[in-house]
Short mmCIF file of C-alpha atoms in Angstrom, two decimals:
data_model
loop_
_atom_site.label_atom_id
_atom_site.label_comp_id
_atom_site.label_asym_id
_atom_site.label_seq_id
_atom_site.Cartn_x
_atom_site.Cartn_y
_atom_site.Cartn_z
CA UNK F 8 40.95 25.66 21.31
CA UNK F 9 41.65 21.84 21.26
CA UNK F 10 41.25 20.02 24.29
CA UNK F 11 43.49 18.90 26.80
CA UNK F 12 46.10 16.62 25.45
CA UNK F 13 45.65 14.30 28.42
CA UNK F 14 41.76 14.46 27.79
CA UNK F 15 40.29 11.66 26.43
CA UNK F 16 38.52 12.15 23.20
CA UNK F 17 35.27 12.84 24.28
CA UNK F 18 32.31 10.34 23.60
CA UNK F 19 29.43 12.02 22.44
CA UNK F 20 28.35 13.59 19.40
CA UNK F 21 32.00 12.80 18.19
CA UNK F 22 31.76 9.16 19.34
CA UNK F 23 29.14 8.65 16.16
CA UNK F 24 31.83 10.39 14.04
CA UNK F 25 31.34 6.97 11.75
CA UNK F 26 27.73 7.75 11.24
CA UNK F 27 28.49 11.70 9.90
CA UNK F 28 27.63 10.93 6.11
CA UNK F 29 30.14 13.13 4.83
CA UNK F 30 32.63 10.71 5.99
CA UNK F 31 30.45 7.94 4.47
CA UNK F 32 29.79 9.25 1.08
CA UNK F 33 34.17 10.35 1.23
CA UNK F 34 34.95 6.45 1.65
CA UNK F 35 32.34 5.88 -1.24
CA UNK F 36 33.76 7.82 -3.64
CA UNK F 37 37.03 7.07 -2.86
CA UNK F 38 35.85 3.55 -3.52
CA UNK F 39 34.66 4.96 -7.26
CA UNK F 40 37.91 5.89 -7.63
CA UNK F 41 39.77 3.00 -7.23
CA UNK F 42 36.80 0.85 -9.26
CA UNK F 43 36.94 3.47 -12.23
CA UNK F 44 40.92 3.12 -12.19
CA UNK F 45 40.82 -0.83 -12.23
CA UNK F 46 38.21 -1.09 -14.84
CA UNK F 47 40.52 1.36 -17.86
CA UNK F 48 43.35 0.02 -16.33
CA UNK F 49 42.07 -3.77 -17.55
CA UNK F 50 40.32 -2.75 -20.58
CA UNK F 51 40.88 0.94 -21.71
CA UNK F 52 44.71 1.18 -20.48
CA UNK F 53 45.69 4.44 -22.88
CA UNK F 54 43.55 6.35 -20.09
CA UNK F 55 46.12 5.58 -17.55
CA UNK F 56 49.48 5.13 -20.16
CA UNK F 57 50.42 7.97 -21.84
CA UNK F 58 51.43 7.43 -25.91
CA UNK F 59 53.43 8.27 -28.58
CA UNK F 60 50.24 9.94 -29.86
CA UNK F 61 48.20 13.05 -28.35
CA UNK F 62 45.33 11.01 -27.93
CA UNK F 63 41.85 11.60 -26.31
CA UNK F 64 42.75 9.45 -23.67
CA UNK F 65 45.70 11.17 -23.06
CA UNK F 66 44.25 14.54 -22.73
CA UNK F 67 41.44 13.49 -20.37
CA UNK F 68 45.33 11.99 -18.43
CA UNK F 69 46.42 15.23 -18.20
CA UNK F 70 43.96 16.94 -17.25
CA UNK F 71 41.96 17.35 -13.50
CA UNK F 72 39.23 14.92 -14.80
CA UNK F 73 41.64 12.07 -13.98
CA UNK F 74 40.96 12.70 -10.67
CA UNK F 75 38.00 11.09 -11.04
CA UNK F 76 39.78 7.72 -11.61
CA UNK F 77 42.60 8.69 -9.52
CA UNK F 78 42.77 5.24 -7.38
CA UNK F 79 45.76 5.89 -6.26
CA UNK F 80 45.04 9.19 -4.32
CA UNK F 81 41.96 7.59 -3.22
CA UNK F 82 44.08 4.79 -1.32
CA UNK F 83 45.45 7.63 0.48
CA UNK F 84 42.16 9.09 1.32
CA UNK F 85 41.00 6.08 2.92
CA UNK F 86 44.41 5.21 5.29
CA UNK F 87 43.90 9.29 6.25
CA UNK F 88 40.39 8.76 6.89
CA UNK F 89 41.06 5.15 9.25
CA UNK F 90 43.40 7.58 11.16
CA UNK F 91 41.02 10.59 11.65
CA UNK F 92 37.65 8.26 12.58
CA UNK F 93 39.60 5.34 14.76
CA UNK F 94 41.30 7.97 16.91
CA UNK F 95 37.24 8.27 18.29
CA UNK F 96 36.83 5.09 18.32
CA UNK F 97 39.90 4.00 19.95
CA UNK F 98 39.18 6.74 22.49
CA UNK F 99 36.56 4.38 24.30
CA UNK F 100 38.47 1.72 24.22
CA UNK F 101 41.93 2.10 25.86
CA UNK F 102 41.24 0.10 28.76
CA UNK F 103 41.12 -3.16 26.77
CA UNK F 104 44.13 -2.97 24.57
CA UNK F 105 44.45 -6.64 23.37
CA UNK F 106 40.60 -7.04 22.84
CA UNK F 107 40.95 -3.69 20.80
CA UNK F 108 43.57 -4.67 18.78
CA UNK F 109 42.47 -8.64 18.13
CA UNK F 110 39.50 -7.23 17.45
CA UNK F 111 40.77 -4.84 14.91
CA UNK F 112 42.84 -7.89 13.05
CA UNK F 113 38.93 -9.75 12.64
CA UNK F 114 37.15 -6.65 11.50
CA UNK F 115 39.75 -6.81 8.59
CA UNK F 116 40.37 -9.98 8.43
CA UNK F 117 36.75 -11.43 8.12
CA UNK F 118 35.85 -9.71 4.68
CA UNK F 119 39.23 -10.24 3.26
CA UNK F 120 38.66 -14.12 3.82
CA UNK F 121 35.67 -13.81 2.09
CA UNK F 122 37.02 -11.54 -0.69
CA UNK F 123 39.76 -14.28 -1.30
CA UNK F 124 37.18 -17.34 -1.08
CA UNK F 125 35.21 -15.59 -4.07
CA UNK F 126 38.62 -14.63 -6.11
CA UNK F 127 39.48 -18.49 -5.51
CA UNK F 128 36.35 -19.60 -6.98
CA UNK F 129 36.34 -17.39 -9.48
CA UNK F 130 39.39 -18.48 -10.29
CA UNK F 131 38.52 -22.01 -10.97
CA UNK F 132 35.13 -21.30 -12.66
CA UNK F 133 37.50 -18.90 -15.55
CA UNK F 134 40.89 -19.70 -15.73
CA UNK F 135 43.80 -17.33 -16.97
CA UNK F 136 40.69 -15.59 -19.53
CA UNK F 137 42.35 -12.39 -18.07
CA UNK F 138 45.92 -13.33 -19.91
CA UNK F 139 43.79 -13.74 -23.59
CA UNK F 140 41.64 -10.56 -22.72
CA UNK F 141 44.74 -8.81 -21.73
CA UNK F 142 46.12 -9.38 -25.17
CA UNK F 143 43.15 -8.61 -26.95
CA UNK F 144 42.53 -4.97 -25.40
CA UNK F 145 46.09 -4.36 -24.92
CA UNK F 146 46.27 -4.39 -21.26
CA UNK F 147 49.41 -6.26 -20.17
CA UNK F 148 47.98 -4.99 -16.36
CA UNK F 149 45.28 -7.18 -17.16
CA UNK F 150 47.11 -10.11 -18.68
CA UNK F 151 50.06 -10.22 -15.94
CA UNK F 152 47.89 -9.85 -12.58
CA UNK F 153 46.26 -12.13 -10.93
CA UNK F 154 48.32 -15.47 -10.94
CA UNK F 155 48.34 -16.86 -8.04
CA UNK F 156 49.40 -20.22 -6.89
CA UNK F 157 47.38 -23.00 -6.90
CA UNK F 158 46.46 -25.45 -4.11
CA UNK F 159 44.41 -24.68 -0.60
CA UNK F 160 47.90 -23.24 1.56
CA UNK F 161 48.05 -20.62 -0.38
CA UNK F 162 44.79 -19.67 -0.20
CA UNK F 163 44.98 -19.77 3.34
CA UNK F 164 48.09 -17.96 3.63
CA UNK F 165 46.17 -15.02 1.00
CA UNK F 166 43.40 -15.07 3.39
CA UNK F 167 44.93 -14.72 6.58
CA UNK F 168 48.46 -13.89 6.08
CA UNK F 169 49.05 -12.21 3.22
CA UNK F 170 46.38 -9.54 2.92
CA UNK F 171 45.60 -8.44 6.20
CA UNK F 172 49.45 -9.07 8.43
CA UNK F 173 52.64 -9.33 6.00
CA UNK F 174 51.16 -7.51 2.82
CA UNK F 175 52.93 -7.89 -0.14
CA UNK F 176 56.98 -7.50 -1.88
CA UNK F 177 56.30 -4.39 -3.58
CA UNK F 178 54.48 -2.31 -0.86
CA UNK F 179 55.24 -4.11 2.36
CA UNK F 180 57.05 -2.14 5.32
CA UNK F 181 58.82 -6.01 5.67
CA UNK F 182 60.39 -5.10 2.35
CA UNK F 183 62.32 -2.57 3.47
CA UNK F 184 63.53 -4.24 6.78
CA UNK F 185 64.91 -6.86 4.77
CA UNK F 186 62.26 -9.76 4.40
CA UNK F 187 61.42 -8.66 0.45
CA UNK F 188 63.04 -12.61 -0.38
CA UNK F 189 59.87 -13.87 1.96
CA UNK F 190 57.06 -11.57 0.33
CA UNK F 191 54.57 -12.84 -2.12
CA UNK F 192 54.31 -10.01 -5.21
CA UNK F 193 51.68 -8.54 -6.06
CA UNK F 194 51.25 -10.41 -9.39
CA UNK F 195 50.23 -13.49 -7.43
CA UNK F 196 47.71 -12.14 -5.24
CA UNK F 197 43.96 -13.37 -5.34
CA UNK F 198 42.74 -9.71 -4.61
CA UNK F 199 45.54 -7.28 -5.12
CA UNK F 200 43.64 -4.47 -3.56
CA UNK F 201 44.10 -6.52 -0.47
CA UNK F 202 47.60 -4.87 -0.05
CA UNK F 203 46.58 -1.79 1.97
CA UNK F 204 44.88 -4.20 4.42
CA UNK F 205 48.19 -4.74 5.67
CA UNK F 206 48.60 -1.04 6.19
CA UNK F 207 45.65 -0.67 7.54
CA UNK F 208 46.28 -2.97 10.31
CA UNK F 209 49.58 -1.46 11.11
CA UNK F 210 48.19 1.73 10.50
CA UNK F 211 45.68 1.06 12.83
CA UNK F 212 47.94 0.08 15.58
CA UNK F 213 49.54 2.95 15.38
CA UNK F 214 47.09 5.07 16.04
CA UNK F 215 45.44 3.01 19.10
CA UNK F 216 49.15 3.28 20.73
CA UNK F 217 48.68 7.20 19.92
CA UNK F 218 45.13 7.57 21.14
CA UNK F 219 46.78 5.55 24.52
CA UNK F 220 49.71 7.45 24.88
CA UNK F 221 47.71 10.92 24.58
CA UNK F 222 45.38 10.09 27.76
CA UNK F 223 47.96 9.16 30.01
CA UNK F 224 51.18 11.15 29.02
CA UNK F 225 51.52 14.20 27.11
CA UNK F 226 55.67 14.19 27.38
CA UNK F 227 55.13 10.61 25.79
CA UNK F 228 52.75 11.68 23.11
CA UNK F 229 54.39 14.08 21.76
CA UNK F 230 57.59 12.11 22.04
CA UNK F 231 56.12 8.81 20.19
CA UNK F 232 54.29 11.09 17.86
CA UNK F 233 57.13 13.37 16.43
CA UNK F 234 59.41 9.81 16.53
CA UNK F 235 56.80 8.43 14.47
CA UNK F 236 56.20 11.18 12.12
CA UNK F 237 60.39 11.34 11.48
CA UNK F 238 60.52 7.70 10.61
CA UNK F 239 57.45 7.20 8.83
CA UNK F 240 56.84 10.77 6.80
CA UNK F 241 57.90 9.41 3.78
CA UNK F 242 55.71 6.75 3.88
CA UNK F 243 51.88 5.30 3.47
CA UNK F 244 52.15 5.67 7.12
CA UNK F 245 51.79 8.87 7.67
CA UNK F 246 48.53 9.18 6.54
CA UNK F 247 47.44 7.49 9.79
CA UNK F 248 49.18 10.04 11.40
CA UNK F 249 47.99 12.39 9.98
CA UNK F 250 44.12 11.88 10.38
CA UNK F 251 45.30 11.19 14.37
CA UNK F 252 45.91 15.22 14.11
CA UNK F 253 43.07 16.37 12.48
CA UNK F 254 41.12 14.16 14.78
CA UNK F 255 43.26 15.86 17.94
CA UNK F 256 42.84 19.43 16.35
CA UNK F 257 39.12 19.12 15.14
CA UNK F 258 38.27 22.04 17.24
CA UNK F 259 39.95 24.08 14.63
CA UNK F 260 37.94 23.03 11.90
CA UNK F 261 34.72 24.88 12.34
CA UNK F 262 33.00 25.66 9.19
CA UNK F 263 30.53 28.40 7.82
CA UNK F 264 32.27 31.69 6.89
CA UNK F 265 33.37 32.63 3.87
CA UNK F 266 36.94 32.62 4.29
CA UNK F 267 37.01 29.26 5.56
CA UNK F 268 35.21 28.32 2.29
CA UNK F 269 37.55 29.73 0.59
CA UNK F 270 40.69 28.29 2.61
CA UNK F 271 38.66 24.99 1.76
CA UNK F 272 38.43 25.42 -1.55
CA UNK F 273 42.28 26.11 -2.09
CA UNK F 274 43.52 23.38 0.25
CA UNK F 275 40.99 20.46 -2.54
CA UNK F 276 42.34 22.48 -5.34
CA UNK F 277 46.47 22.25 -4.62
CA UNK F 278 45.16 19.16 -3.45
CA UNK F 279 43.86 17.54 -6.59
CA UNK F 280 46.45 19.51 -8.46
CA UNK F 281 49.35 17.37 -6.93
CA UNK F 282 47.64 14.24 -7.34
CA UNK F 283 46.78 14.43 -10.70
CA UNK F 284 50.36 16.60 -11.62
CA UNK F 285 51.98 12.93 -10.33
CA UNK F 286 51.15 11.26 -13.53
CA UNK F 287 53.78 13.58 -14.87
CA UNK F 288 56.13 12.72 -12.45
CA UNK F 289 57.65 14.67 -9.15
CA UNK F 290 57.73 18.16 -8.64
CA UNK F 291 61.37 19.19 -7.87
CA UNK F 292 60.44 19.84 -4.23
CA UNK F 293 59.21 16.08 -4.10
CA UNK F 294 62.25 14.88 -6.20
CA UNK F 295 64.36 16.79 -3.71
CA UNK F 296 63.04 15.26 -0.48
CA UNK F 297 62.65 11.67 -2.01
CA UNK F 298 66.71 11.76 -3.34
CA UNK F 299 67.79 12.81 0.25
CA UNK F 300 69.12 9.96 2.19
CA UNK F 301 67.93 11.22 5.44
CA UNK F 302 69.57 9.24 8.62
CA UNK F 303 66.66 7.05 10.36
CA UNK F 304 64.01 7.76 8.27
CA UNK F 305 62.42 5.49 5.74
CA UNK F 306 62.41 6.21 1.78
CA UNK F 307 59.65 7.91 -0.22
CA UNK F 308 56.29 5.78 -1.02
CA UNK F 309 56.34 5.78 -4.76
CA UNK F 310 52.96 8.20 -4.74
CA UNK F 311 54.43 10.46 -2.41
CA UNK F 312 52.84 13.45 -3.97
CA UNK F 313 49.60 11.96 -4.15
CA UNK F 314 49.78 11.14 -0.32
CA UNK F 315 50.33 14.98 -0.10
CA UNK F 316 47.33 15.86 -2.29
CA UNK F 317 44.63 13.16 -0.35
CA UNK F 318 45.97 15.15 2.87
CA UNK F 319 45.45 18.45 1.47
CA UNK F 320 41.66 17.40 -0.12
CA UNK F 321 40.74 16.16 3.09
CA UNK F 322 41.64 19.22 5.28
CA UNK F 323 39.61 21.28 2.38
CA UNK F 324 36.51 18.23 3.20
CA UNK F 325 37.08 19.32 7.15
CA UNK F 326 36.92 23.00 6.44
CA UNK F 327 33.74 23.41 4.21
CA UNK F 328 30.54 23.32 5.31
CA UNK F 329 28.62 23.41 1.57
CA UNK F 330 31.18 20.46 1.15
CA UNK F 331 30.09 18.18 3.92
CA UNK F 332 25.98 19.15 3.53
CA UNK F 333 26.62 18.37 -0.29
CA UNK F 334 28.17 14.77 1.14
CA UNK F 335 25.54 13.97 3.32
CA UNK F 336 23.27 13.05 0.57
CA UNK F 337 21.41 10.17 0.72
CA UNK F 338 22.51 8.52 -2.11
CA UNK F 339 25.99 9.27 -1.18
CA UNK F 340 25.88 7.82 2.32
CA UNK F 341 24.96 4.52 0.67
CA UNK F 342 27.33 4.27 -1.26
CA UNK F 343 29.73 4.77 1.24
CA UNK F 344 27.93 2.00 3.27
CA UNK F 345 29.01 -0.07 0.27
CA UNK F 346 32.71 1.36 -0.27
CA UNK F 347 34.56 -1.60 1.30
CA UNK F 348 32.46 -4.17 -0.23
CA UNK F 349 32.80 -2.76 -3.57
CA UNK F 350 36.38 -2.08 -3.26
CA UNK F 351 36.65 -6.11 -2.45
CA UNK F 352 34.68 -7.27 -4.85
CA UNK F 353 35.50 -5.60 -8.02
CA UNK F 354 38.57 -7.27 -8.62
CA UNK F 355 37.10 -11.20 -9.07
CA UNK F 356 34.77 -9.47 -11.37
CA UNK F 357 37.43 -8.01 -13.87
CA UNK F 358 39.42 -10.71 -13.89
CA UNK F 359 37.09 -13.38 -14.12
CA UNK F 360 33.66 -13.34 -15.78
CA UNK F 361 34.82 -9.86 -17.44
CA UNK F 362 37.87 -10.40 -19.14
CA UNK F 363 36.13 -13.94 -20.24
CA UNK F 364 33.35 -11.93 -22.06
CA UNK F 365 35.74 -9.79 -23.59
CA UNK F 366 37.35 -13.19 -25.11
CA UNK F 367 34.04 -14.45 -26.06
CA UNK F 368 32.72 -11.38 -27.66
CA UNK F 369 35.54 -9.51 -28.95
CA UNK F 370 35.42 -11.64 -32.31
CA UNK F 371 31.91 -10.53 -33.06
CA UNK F 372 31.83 -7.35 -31.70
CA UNK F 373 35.93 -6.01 -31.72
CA UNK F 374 37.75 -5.46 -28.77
CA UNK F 375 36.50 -1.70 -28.58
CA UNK F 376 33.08 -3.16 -28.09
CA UNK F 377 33.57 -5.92 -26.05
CA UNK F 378 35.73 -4.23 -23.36
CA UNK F 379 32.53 -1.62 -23.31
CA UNK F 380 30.52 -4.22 -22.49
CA UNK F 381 32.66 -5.53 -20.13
CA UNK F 382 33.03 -2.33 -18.11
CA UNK F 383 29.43 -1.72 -17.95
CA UNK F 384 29.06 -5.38 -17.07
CA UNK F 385 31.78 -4.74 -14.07
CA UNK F 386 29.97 -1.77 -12.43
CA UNK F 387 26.32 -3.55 -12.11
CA UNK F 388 28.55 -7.03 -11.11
CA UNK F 389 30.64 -5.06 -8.54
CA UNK F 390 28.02 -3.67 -6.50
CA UNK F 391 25.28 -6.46 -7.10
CA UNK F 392 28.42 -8.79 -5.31
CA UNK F 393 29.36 -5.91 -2.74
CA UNK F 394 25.87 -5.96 -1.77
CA UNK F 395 25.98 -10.08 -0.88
CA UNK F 396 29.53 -8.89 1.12
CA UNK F 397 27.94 -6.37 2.82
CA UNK F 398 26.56 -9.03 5.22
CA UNK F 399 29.96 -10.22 5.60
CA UNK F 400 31.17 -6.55 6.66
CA UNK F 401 28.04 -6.52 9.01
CA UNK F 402 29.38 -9.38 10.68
CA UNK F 403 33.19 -8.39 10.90
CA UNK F 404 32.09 -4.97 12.57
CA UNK F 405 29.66 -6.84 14.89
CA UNK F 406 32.71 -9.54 15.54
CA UNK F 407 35.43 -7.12 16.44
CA UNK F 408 33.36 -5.63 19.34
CA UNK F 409 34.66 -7.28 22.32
#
């Protein structure tokens, strides 16, 4: 049975919830994801565009081994994983609201400073190589990112505005209350992958006001937490929410018999199955709820289904014990350690130094060639830079504590 829902979250064992590898080795993966998406997006783009042509690429598209480079579902996985670990977190800490929540805004907003100072070097050091490279592998996602404006206030306003508080025109909730004219796109941003830091925050917020709410009020709880879930179901949002549950209901999730394995099991594979089924478009149910105009509630995120799937795959994760032992490898855990720096970092790195070899070398070699080079070249420079951020993560974590 879960606990009371005027108990506090309690503050043992499930107080080091951020330590459980499983949950580690889940944010670095999910990090793989979105690396493995960026780097055939820039330089092998018929993996993620389907042709005229039944390619190769378009088979591997189609099929569940997309999942592996499934970035998109992996976003999701990450804002239902910030909802499921800060609901323990927050549970300590809802004495201290303002310190909490300041100190929430420099945990995020410490590494994305430092993501945008290295994007804004890298920028100067290399140009627009990513336009010519672009054109070369056929990538206009390559050629039509990453253009931002020049001059020091809008680096500012990327590193402390932008990424981590307003977000950006395409994905901002500002956008749909009406401020879309006063959003930066996405095209201009130093760091696109910045964009869910926006989310995050808000997402974050959400979920302290939840975690508060549920140890002084259960009529108020509920209340805030069904409002929340009508106007926000639709919507990257509800991811948040989401993890807030499981987190609420993890009494439910013991593990270790075989019908919970299988439950598991089912839950990744309709799971995966709706992310990857996305790059076909909606299923009618999807199409259905996405057309209604329902009174007070917001419109459909455009990866609605996904959201769905990363929900489903991480109940299955909850369920299954042979899942989480199989997680709490070693080599896992560090690279979850390393998920956030590498999901920062990457981005400099295709843009910059590897779309520039791809112009250099693509005479010699062909572009075929030189964009394989230039991927392998991404993955050592990704994590050999995530591993210099790391220290700058360190020091956000170790700043937000109040």
């Amino acid at each position: 049975m879960p606990p009371s829902v005027n108990a506090p979250l309690p503050v043992d064992r499930e107080t080091q919830v951020r330590k459980i590898g499983y949950l580690e080795s889940l944010r670095g993966l999910a990090a793989a994801q979105v690396l493995f998406l960026h780097i055939l997006t820039a330089f092998f783009p018929g993996f993620v565009q389907f042709s005229q042509n039944q390619t190769v690429a378009d088979l591997i598209h189609s099929s569940p081994l997309f999942f592996f480079y499934d970035g998109y579902s992996a976003v999701y996985l990450f804002f239902v994983l910030s909802g499921f670990v800060l609901s323990f977190a927050f549970a300590r800490q809802t004495g201290h609201p303002a310190a909490t929540l300041t100190g929430r805004y420099i945990r995020l907003a410490i590494p994305a400073f430092c993501a945008v100072l290295v994007a804004f070097t890298t920028k100067l050091l290399f140009g627009a190589s990513n336009m010519e490279a672009g054109e070369i592998v056929g990538s206009s996602w390559l050629s039509n990112l990453w253009t931002p404006d020049s001059g020091i206030g809008f680096f500012v306003k990327e590193a402390f505005f932008n990424s981590t508080i307003a977000g950006y025109r395409e994905v901002s909730l500002g956008a749909r209350m009406g401020f879309e004219a006063s959003l930066d796109p996405l095209s201009k941003a130093y760091v696109s992958p910045l964009w869910t830091l926006s989310i995050e925050l808000h997402g974050s917020f959400l979920v302290f006001l939840l975690v508060w709410l549920r140890t002084r009020s259960q009529l108020a709880w509920i209340l805030v937490l069904a409002v929340s879930s009508y106007i926000l179901g639709l919507t990257h949002y509800f991811a948040f929410i989401i993890g807030h549950l499981f987190a609420h209901f993890r009494g439910r999730q013991e593990t270790g018999s075989t019908a919970k394995e299988l439950f598991a099991a089912i839950l990744i594979a309709v799971g995966i199955f709706l992310c990857v089924n996305q790059e076909h478009g909606l299923l009618p149910l999807f199409q259905s709820v996405c057309a209604a105009e329902i009174p007070g509630m917001l419109g459909c995120t455009y990866h609605i289904q996904k959201l769905t799937g990363a929900m489903l795959i991480f109940a299955g994760v909850l369920h299954s014990g042979l899942l989480k032992k199989a997680l709490s490898g070693k080599p896992l855990v560090m690279l979850g350690r390393l998920s956030f720096p590498i999901y920062l970092a990457h981005w400099p790195v295709i843009f910059g130094p590897a779309a520039w070899l791809i112009v250099w070398l693509s005479e010699d070699l062909g572009a075929f060639n030189a964009a394989l080079l230039a991927s392998v070249f991404t993955l050592f420079a990704s994590v050999l830079l995530a591993l210099l951020l790391l220290r700058a993560d360190v020091f956000a974590v170790e700043s937000a504590r109040y």
